[in-house]
Amino acid sequence: MLRRLNRRPPARGEHVLYWMQASQRAEGNPALEHAVAEANRLEKPLLVCFCLDPRGEGRQARHLGFMLEGLAETGKCLADRGIAFLLRAGPPAEVVAGLADDAALVVADRGYLHGQVEDRTRLADRLAVPLVEVEGEVVVPVETASAKEEWSAATFRRRIARHLEPFPTSPAQRAVRVRSADDENHETLGLDRPADLLRTIGAAEDAGPAAFTGGLAAARRLLDRFLREGLGRYATERNDPNAAVLSCMSPYLHFGQIAPLEVARRVRAVGGASAAAYLEELVVRRELSMNFVRYNPAYASPACLPAWAAKTLAEHAGDPREYEYALVDLEAAQTHDPYWNAAQRELLVTGKMHGYMRMYWGKKVLEWSSTPEEAYHTLLTLNNRYELDGRDPNGYAGVAWCFGKHDRAWKERPVFGKVRYMNARGLRRKFDADRYAARFGEE
Ligand SMILES: Cc1cc2nc3c(=O)[nH]c(=O)nc-3n(C[C@H](O)[C@H](O)[C@H](O)COP(=O)(O)OP(=O)(O)OC[C@H]3O[C@@H](n4cnc5c(N)ncnc54)[C@H](O)[C@@H]3O)c2cc1C
């Protein structure tokens, strides 16, 4: 899906510029391939630029280190294709506008969160050349799947299914006609000393490095392993945190290091019940999250909740809480509940909590906070600070789900009202919760 973000006339320019932000990869990237096609049409070289934005407040070295590993690989792949890659520090509207002085046109990829949309709007206003946005982080373009906010996975599934037959294809990779000259002196930050870069941009260091290596090659290694060892058991064991059957694609998808279409096509080729269960998560649930942040401007606060959930939570806001924890206690995994503590420790240590535990983790914070508003804030803070895949449409939708979004009303009970409840007994019924707690138990 391609969209013009301004109506400026094309300029003569010396190059075509692709401002990379959401799709941080050199393969399976529709925005990059569009930029290559435009550069070839105009017989000009292509420059790709990425901005390390110091305004990315609250970003941990954990996230940025993973991102820089991916960008180092992307820069090398682009160089092999004859495309210059420039890494600059600064807000995109300023950095890209500066580089665009000599550009014939600028291509951007698409992001859905407020900051990403604002960056594109600001840049579109500032540029004197055309700015074109190409969507690449979904299997089905968001507005094609649905023109409005969807109520639930059930309503969304029906709509998106119409666009999955035939299944979408990946963009063809073209050779560039005019290679960027090696001797051209483009100013760029080096990626060979990531620790120095992290210091320069003032990355916070509350969390240690995550247990994942960034980049497309690492994503493909994990995907290969998942297809060999995990997928066959995914339909039956994905809710068991001891089973190690998840794909671990979420950090790579979050940074655009692997195309969702590549993952979807490889899983789909296997077929069967597990592939269907996986595509339900990767395509239906993930793209429902994009639908949510695209159409619900309040996605980062309880104001996004459906009326029934807001009403029932308000009615129970004054209910006594058996336990109440402040953000610092939760952050340090200091609660009475060994399963919750284990989930929080898994997050602190690895940078990725198991998907099933994320639901329990979120529900308990609602139960143990003095108000739903405080719980909402705590969850987004912890999710965005520690999850490698945090600050993602999936994170905002996941937190909202804990408060009733995309769900239905259940039996009424204290604190939760009619919002779905989860308890430790439910965990023990599903899997060996004590084994999980022991794995991530206190040192
Ligand atoms: C409170 C809470 C917070 C969450 N925060 C995030 C977050 O910050 N970032 C994030 O990417 N996901 C988040 N999720 C959704 C989900 O838990 C993760 O996407 C999943 O655990 C990622 O691990 P995986 O890639 O190994 O998953 P797999 O089970 O292997 O799934 C493959 C892919 O499908 C998608 N997917 C899986 N489950 C979901 C789901 N429930 N909703 C939407 N998409 C899904 C993801 O893109 C995932 O990478 C959250 C869920 C909850 C309940």
XYZ file of C-alpha atoms and ligand atoms in Angstrom:
496
model
C 0.000 0.000 0.000
C 1.469 3.317 -1.124
C 0.354 6.749 0.018
C 1.528 10.235 -0.922
C 2.047 12.226 2.268
C 2.391 15.582 0.509
C 1.779 17.073 -2.923
C 5.196 18.570 -3.708
C 6.435 18.462 -7.312
C 9.317 16.064 -8.056
C 12.736 17.747 -8.007
C 15.776 17.017 -10.205
C 17.868 15.980 -7.183
C 21.015 13.907 -7.040
C 19.608 10.840 -5.333
C 16.481 9.152 -4.052
C 16.267 9.030 -0.256
C 14.628 6.275 1.809
C 14.127 7.255 5.420
C 14.081 3.896 7.204
C 12.277 3.753 10.533
C 9.766 0.926 11.002
C 11.154 -1.592 8.469
C 14.767 -1.943 9.573
C 15.789 -4.593 7.042
C 17.382 -4.870 3.614
C 15.221 -7.789 2.416
C 11.466 -8.198 2.067
C 11.047 -4.472 2.612
C 8.377 -2.920 0.341
C 9.466 0.675 1.099
C 13.069 -0.130 0.198
C 12.055 -1.916 -3.024
C 9.835 1.018 -3.987
C 12.760 3.391 -3.379
C 15.009 1.165 -5.525
C 12.413 1.202 -8.337
C 12.158 4.995 -8.162
C 15.951 5.417 -8.127
C 16.210 3.119 -11.166
C 13.462 4.999 -12.996
C 15.236 8.302 -12.365
C 18.666 6.727 -12.939
C 19.965 8.025 -9.641
C 21.650 6.369 -6.673
C 19.673 5.489 -3.550
C 20.567 6.655 -0.060
C 19.008 5.058 2.979
C 19.085 6.993 6.217
C 18.168 5.976 9.770
C 17.791 8.493 12.591
C 18.797 7.661 16.136
C 16.328 9.905 17.825
C 17.521 11.161 21.222
C 13.897 12.018 22.045
C 13.159 8.265 22.361
C 12.677 8.903 26.083
C 12.814 5.889 28.387
C 14.442 3.624 25.818
C 16.781 1.135 27.396
C 20.243 0.160 26.176
C 18.634 -3.316 25.930
C 16.345 -2.193 23.092
C 18.800 0.068 21.361
C 21.611 -2.504 21.488
C 19.342 -5.072 19.818
C 18.308 -2.472 17.247
C 21.907 -1.473 16.464
C 22.864 -5.127 15.897
C 20.112 -5.294 13.310
C 21.088 -2.003 11.698
C 24.736 -3.082 11.385
C 23.594 -6.111 9.377
C 21.170 -4.023 7.330
C 23.915 -1.477 6.518
C 26.203 -4.272 5.218
C 23.449 -5.820 3.079
C 22.605 -2.422 1.618
C 26.272 -1.741 0.831
C 26.435 -5.099 -0.992
C 23.463 -3.950 -3.063
C 25.212 -0.655 -3.932
C 23.044 1.431 -1.608
C 24.584 3.884 0.864
C 23.382 3.641 4.476
C 23.652 6.671 6.720
C 23.083 6.593 10.450
C 22.489 10.011 11.952
C 21.522 11.243 15.415
C 18.586 13.621 15.619
C 14.836 13.942 15.135
C 13.769 12.593 11.716
C 12.007 15.773 10.596
C 15.325 17.650 10.888
C 17.792 14.997 9.766
C 15.755 13.758 6.815
C 14.805 17.274 5.723
C 18.526 18.144 5.671
C 19.432 15.111 3.545
C 16.456 15.751 1.272
C 17.893 19.074 0.062
C 19.621 17.108 -2.721
C 16.941 14.432 -3.152
C 14.528 13.946 -6.042
C 11.994 12.396 -3.692
C 11.784 10.738 -0.280
C 10.279 7.349 0.571
C 9.244 6.371 4.116
C 7.997 3.122 5.603
C 4.875 3.058 7.765
C 4.460 3.103 11.529
C 1.157 3.345 13.389
C 1.995 4.765 16.790
C 1.394 8.447 17.518
C 5.076 9.443 17.449
C 5.647 7.660 14.146
C 2.605 9.277 12.531
C 3.643 12.714 13.837
C 7.183 12.294 12.464
C 5.781 11.603 8.995
C 3.299 14.498 9.132
C 6.001 16.930 10.252
C 8.386 15.730 7.568
C 5.735 15.909 4.847
C 5.141 19.581 5.723
C 8.814 20.404 5.806
C 9.973 18.760 2.593
C 10.068 20.581 -0.721
C 10.043 17.219 -2.562
C 7.453 14.408 -2.638
C 7.196 12.125 0.407
C 5.698 8.706 -0.270
C 4.858 6.164 2.449
C 4.922 2.419 1.736
C 3.349 -0.034 4.165
C 5.385 -3.133 4.972
C 4.812 -4.255 8.567
C 1.562 -6.102 7.975
C 0.376 -8.952 5.757
C -2.778 -7.034 4.766
C -2.699 -3.206 4.642
C -4.555 -1.865 7.651
C -7.180 0.167 5.766
C -7.698 -2.696 3.277
C -8.463 -5.094 6.116
C -10.993 -2.736 7.706
C -12.076 0.897 7.478
C -12.971 1.152 11.179
C -11.975 0.033 14.632
C -12.905 -3.636 15.061
C -14.730 -4.913 18.106
C -12.918 -8.217 18.509
C -10.798 -10.858 16.805
C -14.035 -12.523 15.667
C -15.243 -9.488 13.711
C -11.742 -8.715 12.395
C -11.008 -12.324 11.342
C -13.932 -12.298 8.925
C -12.778 -9.073 7.308
C -9.089 -9.853 6.968
C -9.751 -13.400 5.706
C -11.110 -11.960 2.443
C -7.652 -10.611 1.658
C -5.691 -13.769 2.395
C -6.772 -15.741 -0.684
C -4.627 -15.610 -2.722
C -2.055 -15.087 0.013
C -0.108 -11.811 -0.397
C 3.366 -12.031 -1.928
C 6.685 -10.467 -0.929
C 8.067 -7.595 -3.041
C 10.542 -8.614 -5.747
C 14.119 -7.602 -5.008
C 15.626 -5.537 -7.835
C 19.271 -4.665 -8.542
C 20.063 -0.955 -8.358
C 20.968 0.611 -11.694
C 23.193 3.357 -10.255
C 25.311 2.223 -7.345
C 26.201 4.744 -4.630
C 29.842 5.612 -5.198
C 32.071 4.200 -2.448
C 34.137 7.369 -2.422
C 31.142 9.631 -1.854
C 31.633 11.179 1.534
C 28.368 10.807 3.376
C 28.591 11.652 7.024
C 27.438 8.711 9.140
C 27.800 7.418 12.683
C 29.800 4.202 12.837
C 28.135 1.004 14.012
C 31.369 -0.673 15.012
C 31.259 0.695 18.600
C 27.633 0.350 19.682
C 28.439 0.998 23.366
C 29.769 4.476 22.485
C 26.686 5.160 20.397
C 24.404 4.178 23.263
C 26.229 6.614 25.521
C 25.998 9.391 22.905
C 22.246 9.079 22.689
C 21.848 8.700 26.454
C 20.253 5.228 26.563
C 19.007 4.224 30.026
C 20.581 1.124 31.587
C 17.953 -0.130 34.064
C 17.914 -3.537 32.431
C 20.800 -5.733 31.347
C 21.104 -6.928 27.748
C 18.306 -9.200 26.563
C 18.794 -12.862 25.720
C 18.407 -12.229 21.975
C 20.754 -11.126 19.202
C 19.315 -8.581 16.790
C 19.122 -8.760 13.007
C 17.593 -10.679 10.130
C 20.105 -13.543 10.225
C 19.352 -14.187 13.914
C 15.597 -13.934 13.232
C 15.894 -16.489 10.426
C 17.897 -18.872 12.614
C 15.156 -18.739 15.256
C 12.457 -19.124 12.626
C 14.208 -22.175 11.132
C 14.442 -23.723 14.587
C 10.787 -22.947 15.275
C 9.716 -24.587 12.015
C 11.813 -27.666 12.844
C 11.064 -28.036 16.548
C 8.245 -25.759 17.730
C 5.559 -25.387 15.103
C 4.403 -29.016 15.190
C 3.438 -28.589 18.868
C 2.286 -24.973 18.665
C -1.471 -25.685 18.509
C -1.423 -27.778 21.663
C 1.471 -26.406 23.741
C 1.720 -22.686 23.043
C 0.146 -21.846 26.405
C 2.765 -23.833 28.341
C 5.719 -21.608 29.284
C 7.837 -24.701 29.991
C 7.390 -26.087 26.497
C 9.626 -23.725 24.447
C 7.414 -23.933 21.365
C 7.058 -20.204 20.631
C 8.713 -18.596 17.632
C 10.264 -15.625 19.507
C 9.621 -13.498 16.433
C 8.114 -10.566 18.354
C 11.354 -8.592 19.008
C 12.340 -8.982 15.341
C 8.877 -8.009 14.116
C 8.818 -5.050 16.477
C 12.019 -3.586 15.020
C 11.057 -4.539 11.475
C 14.096 -6.813 11.275
C 12.067 -9.561 9.601
C 9.021 -9.136 7.380
C 5.747 -10.479 8.815
C 5.010 -11.719 5.306
C 8.191 -13.817 5.230
C 7.296 -15.427 8.567
C 3.675 -15.959 7.522
C 4.549 -17.512 4.171
C 7.081 -19.927 5.636
C 4.647 -21.095 8.328
C 1.755 -21.312 5.880
C 3.827 -23.524 3.578
C 3.944 -26.138 6.367
C 0.132 -26.232 6.704
C -1.928 -28.086 9.307
C -3.574 -27.128 12.592
C -0.438 -25.648 14.148
C 0.251 -23.410 11.157
C -3.366 -22.215 11.330
C -3.044 -21.518 15.067
C 0.165 -19.590 14.459
C -1.309 -17.518 11.618
C -4.233 -16.667 13.885
C -1.704 -14.997 16.226
C 0.644 -13.524 13.636
C -1.958 -12.258 11.203
C -5.341 -11.935 12.958
C -4.253 -10.925 16.486
C -1.214 -8.894 15.463
C -3.042 -6.993 12.751
C -6.024 -6.445 15.038
C -3.515 -4.552 17.199
C -2.577 -2.387 14.223
C -6.281 -1.809 13.587
C -6.636 -0.766 17.246
C -3.843 1.819 17.271
C -4.774 3.083 13.797
C -8.415 3.790 14.650
C -8.422 4.362 18.420
C -6.525 7.572 19.263
C -6.729 6.778 23.000
C -4.914 3.434 22.600
C -2.400 4.257 25.386
C -4.954 4.908 28.147
C -8.104 3.381 29.689
C -10.122 5.834 27.574
C -9.697 3.295 24.730
C -11.845 0.682 26.505
C -15.302 -0.364 25.326
C -18.178 1.228 27.287
C -19.137 -2.016 29.095
C -15.578 -2.500 30.416
C -15.119 1.143 31.468
C -18.488 1.018 33.268
C -17.897 -2.230 35.149
C -14.346 -1.222 36.186
C -15.659 2.140 37.449
C -18.388 0.383 39.441
C -15.742 -1.741 41.162
C -13.044 0.929 41.507
C -13.803 1.270 45.240
C -13.700 -2.474 45.996
C -11.162 -3.399 48.691
C -7.969 -4.940 47.277
C -6.515 -7.937 49.099
C -3.011 -6.899 48.020
C -1.714 -3.567 46.765
C 1.712 -3.073 45.252
C 3.513 0.027 44.089
C 5.349 0.137 40.768
C 8.757 -0.345 42.485
C 7.642 -3.583 44.193
C 6.242 -4.952 40.971
C 9.297 -3.900 38.999
C 11.533 -5.761 41.465
C 9.297 -8.878 41.331
C 8.484 -8.507 45.044
C 4.940 -9.812 45.443
C 3.421 -12.694 47.433
C 2.770 -14.631 44.193
C 5.669 -16.882 43.017
C 4.195 -17.275 39.520
C 3.828 -13.561 38.997
C 7.326 -12.931 40.348
C 8.709 -15.579 38.007
C 7.036 -13.921 35.023
C 8.426 -10.524 36.000
C 11.885 -12.059 36.471
C 11.684 -13.791 33.096
C 11.042 -10.340 31.660
C 13.898 -8.691 33.561
C 16.401 -11.397 32.712
C 15.549 -12.296 29.107
C 13.690 -9.241 27.768
C 10.712 -11.381 26.751
C 7.986 -12.825 28.944
C 6.129 -15.901 27.709
C 2.865 -14.935 25.973
C 0.593 -16.893 28.298
C 2.194 -15.393 31.396
C 1.742 -11.877 29.958
C -2.010 -12.294 30.356
C -1.740 -13.454 33.965
C 0.863 -10.757 34.686
C -1.456 -8.015 33.384
C -4.577 -9.308 35.131
C -2.815 -9.453 38.494
C -1.578 -5.879 38.232
C -5.209 -4.827 37.715
C -6.152 -6.841 40.812
C -3.317 -5.413 42.975
C -3.447 -1.711 42.042
C -5.505 0.877 43.883
C -7.289 1.964 40.685
C -7.608 0.615 37.126
C -5.941 3.827 35.890
C -2.897 3.183 38.068
C -2.770 -0.446 36.892
C -2.916 0.665 33.269
C -0.044 3.072 33.760
C 2.051 0.488 35.645
C 1.577 -2.128 32.947
C 2.509 0.139 30.076
C 5.531 1.412 32.004
C 6.876 -2.075 32.749
C 5.959 -3.461 29.338
C 7.641 -0.626 27.465
C 10.669 -0.466 29.735
C 11.577 -4.147 29.771
C 9.960 -6.077 26.904
C 12.241 -6.122 23.893
C 9.084 -6.034 21.801
C 7.530 -3.213 23.904
C 6.251 0.139 22.535
C 4.466 -1.852 19.892
C 0.796 -1.891 18.779
C 0.720 -5.427 20.231
C 1.816 -4.109 23.618
C -0.891 -1.444 23.707
C -3.517 -3.975 22.579
C -2.216 -6.603 25.038
C -2.481 -4.236 27.991
C -5.914 -3.018 26.857
C -7.042 -6.676 26.581
C -6.328 -7.160 30.297
C -9.001 -4.482 30.907
C -11.618 -5.964 28.533
C -10.621 -4.676 25.084
C -11.352 -7.147 22.262
C -13.021 -9.412 24.845
C -16.548 -9.972 26.154
C -18.168 -9.610 29.582
C -17.743 -12.505 32.053
C -19.239 -13.347 35.427
C -19.134 -10.338 37.770
C -16.626 -10.396 40.654
C -14.798 -7.941 42.930
C -12.326 -5.451 41.433
C -12.636 -6.873 37.888
C -16.379 -6.445 37.597
C -17.293 -8.233 34.365
C -13.750 -8.109 32.970
C -12.183 -11.567 32.544
C -10.316 -12.819 35.612
C -7.341 -15.182 35.859
C -5.945 -16.971 38.896
C -3.059 -19.195 39.926
C -5.280 -22.291 39.994
C -5.967 -21.722 36.290
C -2.230 -21.652 35.589
C -1.663 -24.897 37.496
C -4.473 -26.560 35.547
C -2.826 -25.631 32.240
C 0.833 -26.399 32.944
C 3.426 -27.124 35.603
C 3.435 -23.618 37.080
C 5.779 -24.585 39.904
C 8.385 -25.726 37.419
C 8.122 -22.354 35.688
C 8.394 -20.549 39.045
C 11.496 -22.596 39.893
C 13.121 -21.720 36.556
C 12.764 -18.032 37.213
C 12.853 -18.229 40.980
C 14.790 -15.833 43.168
C 18.562 -16.113 42.909
C -0.235 -7.725 28.772
C 0.310 -8.098 27.421
C 1.345 -7.354 26.879
C 1.858 -7.664 25.609
N 2.870 -6.908 25.111
C 3.342 -7.146 23.868
C 4.343 -6.315 23.312
O 4.781 -5.336 23.934
N 4.791 -6.614 22.066
C 4.336 -7.690 21.365
O 4.793 -7.920 20.237
N 3.354 -8.461 21.859
C 2.849 -8.236 23.084
N 1.868 -9.042 23.590
C 1.295 -10.106 22.743
C 1.988 -11.498 22.844
O 2.069 -11.899 24.172
C 3.378 -11.492 22.205
O 3.285 -11.002 20.878
C 4.016 -12.884 22.150
O 4.116 -13.403 23.440
C 5.372 -12.766 21.492
O 6.119 -13.925 21.563
P 6.422 -14.848 20.297
O 6.865 -14.026 19.147
O 7.338 -15.930 20.740
O 4.968 -15.392 20.020
P 4.377 -16.557 19.099
O 3.350 -17.272 19.906
O 5.432 -17.355 18.462
O 3.535 -15.733 18.017
C 4.073 -15.284 16.790
C 3.705 -13.830 16.590
O 2.275 -13.664 16.607
C 1.948 -12.436 17.215
N 1.185 -12.669 18.445
C 1.241 -13.724 19.278
N 0.361 -13.574 20.294
C -0.243 -12.396 20.097
C -1.263 -11.674 20.785
N -1.845 -12.147 21.895
N -1.642 -10.479 20.308
C -1.104 -9.980 19.170
N -0.144 -10.632 18.461
C 0.279 -11.809 18.916
C 3.265 -11.761 17.571
O 3.619 -10.886 16.539
C 4.214 -12.925 17.656
O 5.552 -12.557 17.439
C 1.314 -8.749 24.861
C 0.264 -9.481 25.410
C -0.241 -9.159 26.672
C -1.385 -9.954 27.230
